[in-house]
Amino acid sequence: LDINERFFPVLRTPGYDQETEIRGMESWEARCNDVLVCAYPKSGTHWVWEIVNMLINQKATRIPSMKESAMLEGSSRNIMQSMSSPRILNTHLLFCDIPRDFVEKKCKIIHILRNPKDVAVSFYNHHVRLLDYEYSGTWRSYLPRFLSGRVDYGSWFDNVLHWHEATKSLPNGSIHVMTYENLHTSTEEEIKRLAEFLGVGCNNTLSREICEMCSFSVMKQDKDPLEDASEWKHGEPGMYRKGQVGDWRNWFTVAQNEMFTAVYEQKMADSDITLEYGHDK
Ligand code: A3P
């Protein structure tokens, strides 16, 4: 395979077989007070994970931890078991791949959506910057790859449609669906909605402090305490890249936007999902 075709870094890790690992997770035990932050990659998982941590701890202070170590598919059973409660976990997996015990124990699930055009741009930059990917393709060659789902975690469209159906099947109150865009424009309101869902208090002072501590500039400056700069191009961690809504406009040509919209409309045609990620959004 051409180096740019070898797109799945996890699959390439010697001795690590992603499929077997994920299947092995089926029997993992959940705890009733586990919280699971779920999203397609690059949808704002770090941001929401950090906010949820602060809400649960009722303190706008960053805990010396790292989102990656609380990631279901990036962790081992032992690490998960050694975490103290309440565990704030996260995953990019589909709902059907989440260990069933999390559903049976009615753990709180948060699902984040983001405009797929911004997700595509963010994911492209992630590929180019994270050395493990060994990816040096152009944006032009990446976009069709993203649209056809030949990327880690597969198609954004299939992922979102799958989660939409799963959400409908779950009892009221067990899943909180939010968007990156709303979190961006109404951060404090969204923090309060999250608090309500989690069943924790959040007065105006706490929501303001969390909003500030979790702002893009603060999170970018502080970085994750355990983030390894050597894993990134030029030794510059790239998890906090731009943190904006609509950066896709700086990347998409008119033709690319039309191509994207055509795929979007075709993929979403049979769904009752209502998202405002249409043509010029
Ligand atoms: P960009 O590449 O568009 O900047 P994830 O955490 O799911 O990997 O998502 C990463 C995206 O969320 C990146 O998008 C990143 O910059 C953005 N992000 C992370 N923290 C953020 C914050 N505090 N505010 C706004 N965006 C944030």
Coordinates of N, CA, C and O and ligand atoms in Angstrom, one line a residue, residues 39-47 67 92 112 114 118 121-123 125-126 180 184 214-217 219-220 238-244 247, ligand 1:
A39 N -18.7 11.1 20.4 CA -18.7 11.9 19.2 C -17.9 11.3 18.1 O -16.9 10.6 18.4
Y40 N -18.2 11.7 16.9 CA -17.3 11.4 15.8 C -16.0 12.2 16.1 O -16.1 13.3 16.6
P41 N -14.8 11.7 15.7 CA -13.6 12.5 15.9 C -13.7 13.9 15.4 O -14.4 14.2 14.5
K42 N -13.1 14.8 16.2 CA -12.9 16.2 15.8 C -14.2 17.0 16.0 O -14.4 18.1 15.3
S43 N -15.1 16.5 16.8 CA -16.4 17.2 17.0 C -16.4 18.0 18.3 O -17.5 18.6 18.6
G44 N -15.3 18.1 19.0 CA -15.3 18.8 20.3 C -15.3 18.0 21.5 O -15.7 18.4 22.6
T45 N -14.8 16.7 21.4 CA -14.8 15.8 22.5 C -13.9 16.3 23.7 O -14.4 16.2 24.8
H46 N -12.7 16.8 23.4 CA -11.9 17.4 24.5 C -12.6 18.5 25.3 O -12.6 18.5 26.5
W47 N -13.2 19.3 24.5 CA -13.9 20.5 25.1 C -15.0 20.1 26.1 O -15.0 20.5 27.2
K67 N -7.7 13.4 28.3 CA -8.9 12.7 27.7 C -8.6 11.3 27.2 O -9.3 10.4 27.3
H92 N -15.2 7.4 20.5 CA -15.6 7.7 19.1 C -16.4 6.6 18.5 O -16.7 6.6 17.3
I112 N -22.1 14.5 20.9 CA -21.8 15.8 20.3 C -21.9 15.7 18.8 O -21.3 14.8 18.2
R114 N -21.1 18.0 15.1 CA -20.4 19.2 14.6 C -20.6 19.3 13.1 O -20.7 18.2 12.4
D118 N -16.6 21.3 8.9 CA -15.6 21.7 9.8 C -14.9 20.5 10.4 O -13.7 20.5 10.6
V121 N -12.3 19.4 7.8 CA -11.1 20.2 7.8 C -10.2 19.9 9.1 O -9.0 19.7 9.0
S122 N -10.9 19.7 10.2 CA -10.2 19.5 11.4 C -9.5 18.1 11.4 O -8.3 17.9 11.8
F123 N -10.2 17.1 10.8 CA -9.7 15.7 10.7 C -8.5 15.7 9.7 O -7.5 15.0 10.0
N125 N -6.4 18.1 9.1 CA -5.2 18.7 9.8 C -4.7 17.8 10.9 O -3.5 17.7 11.1
H126 N -5.5 17.0 11.5 CA -5.1 16.0 12.5 C -4.2 15.0 11.8 O -3.2 14.6 12.3
Y180 N -21.5 21.4 18.6 CA -20.3 22.2 18.8 C -20.7 23.7 18.5 O -20.2 24.5 19.3
H184 N -20.5 26.9 21.1 CA -19.6 28.0 20.7 C -20.4 29.3 20.9 O -19.8 30.3 21.5
C214 N -12.5 26.7 30.1 CA -12.6 25.8 29.0 C -12.6 26.6 27.6 O -12.9 26.0 26.6
S215 N -12.3 27.9 27.7 CA -12.2 28.6 26.4 C -11.1 28.1 25.6 O -10.1 27.5 26.1
F216 N -11.2 28.3 24.3 CA -10.2 27.7 23.4 C -8.8 28.2 23.7 O -7.9 27.4 23.8
S217 N -8.7 29.5 24.0 CA -7.3 30.0 24.3 C -6.7 29.4 25.5 O -5.5 29.1 25.6
M219 N -7.5 26.5 27.0 CA -7.2 25.1 26.8 C -6.0 24.9 25.9 O -5.2 24.0 26.1
K220 N -5.9 25.7 24.9 CA -4.7 25.6 24.0 C -3.4 25.9 24.7 O -2.4 25.3 24.5
G238 N -1.2 19.4 18.3 CA -2.2 20.0 17.3 C -3.6 19.8 17.7 O -4.5 20.0 16.9
M239 N -3.9 19.3 18.9 CA -5.3 19.1 19.3 C -6.1 20.3 19.3 O -7.3 20.3 19.0
Y240 N -5.5 21.4 19.7 CA -6.2 22.7 19.7 C -5.7 23.5 18.6 O -4.7 24.2 18.7
R241 N -6.4 23.4 17.5 CA -5.9 24.0 16.2 C -6.4 25.4 16.0 O -5.7 26.4 16.1
K242 N -7.7 25.6 15.8 CA -8.3 26.9 15.5 C -9.6 27.1 16.4 O -9.8 28.3 16.7
G243 N -10.3 26.1 16.6 CA -11.5 26.2 17.5 C -12.6 27.2 17.0 O -13.1 27.9 17.8
Q244 N -12.8 27.2 15.7 CA -13.8 28.1 15.2 C -15.0 27.4 14.5 O -14.8 26.2 14.1
D247 N -14.7 27.4 9.8 CA -13.3 27.5 9.1 C -13.3 26.8 7.8 O -12.5 27.1 6.9
Ligands
A3P1 P1 -10.3 22.6 15.0 O1 -9.4 21.6 14.3 O2 -11.4 23.0 14.0 O3 -9.7 23.7 15.6 P2 -11.9 16.6 19.4 O4 -11.6 17.1 20.7 O5 -13.2 15.9 19.2 O6 -10.7 15.9 18.8 O7 -12.2 18.0 18.5 C1 -11.1 18.8 18.2 C2 -11.7 20.1 17.6 O8 -12.3 20.8 18.7 C3 -10.6 21.0 17.1 O9 -11.2 21.8 16.1 C4 -10.2 21.8 18.4 O10 -9.5 23.0 18.1 C5 -11.6 22.1 18.9 N1 -11.6 22.5 20.3 C6 -11.0 21.9 21.3 N2 -11.1 22.6 22.4 C7 -11.9 23.7 22.1 C8 -12.4 24.8 22.9 N3 -12.2 24.9 24.2 N4 -13.2 25.7 22.2 C9 -13.5 25.5 20.9 N5 -13.0 24.5 20.1 C10 -12.2 23.6 20.8

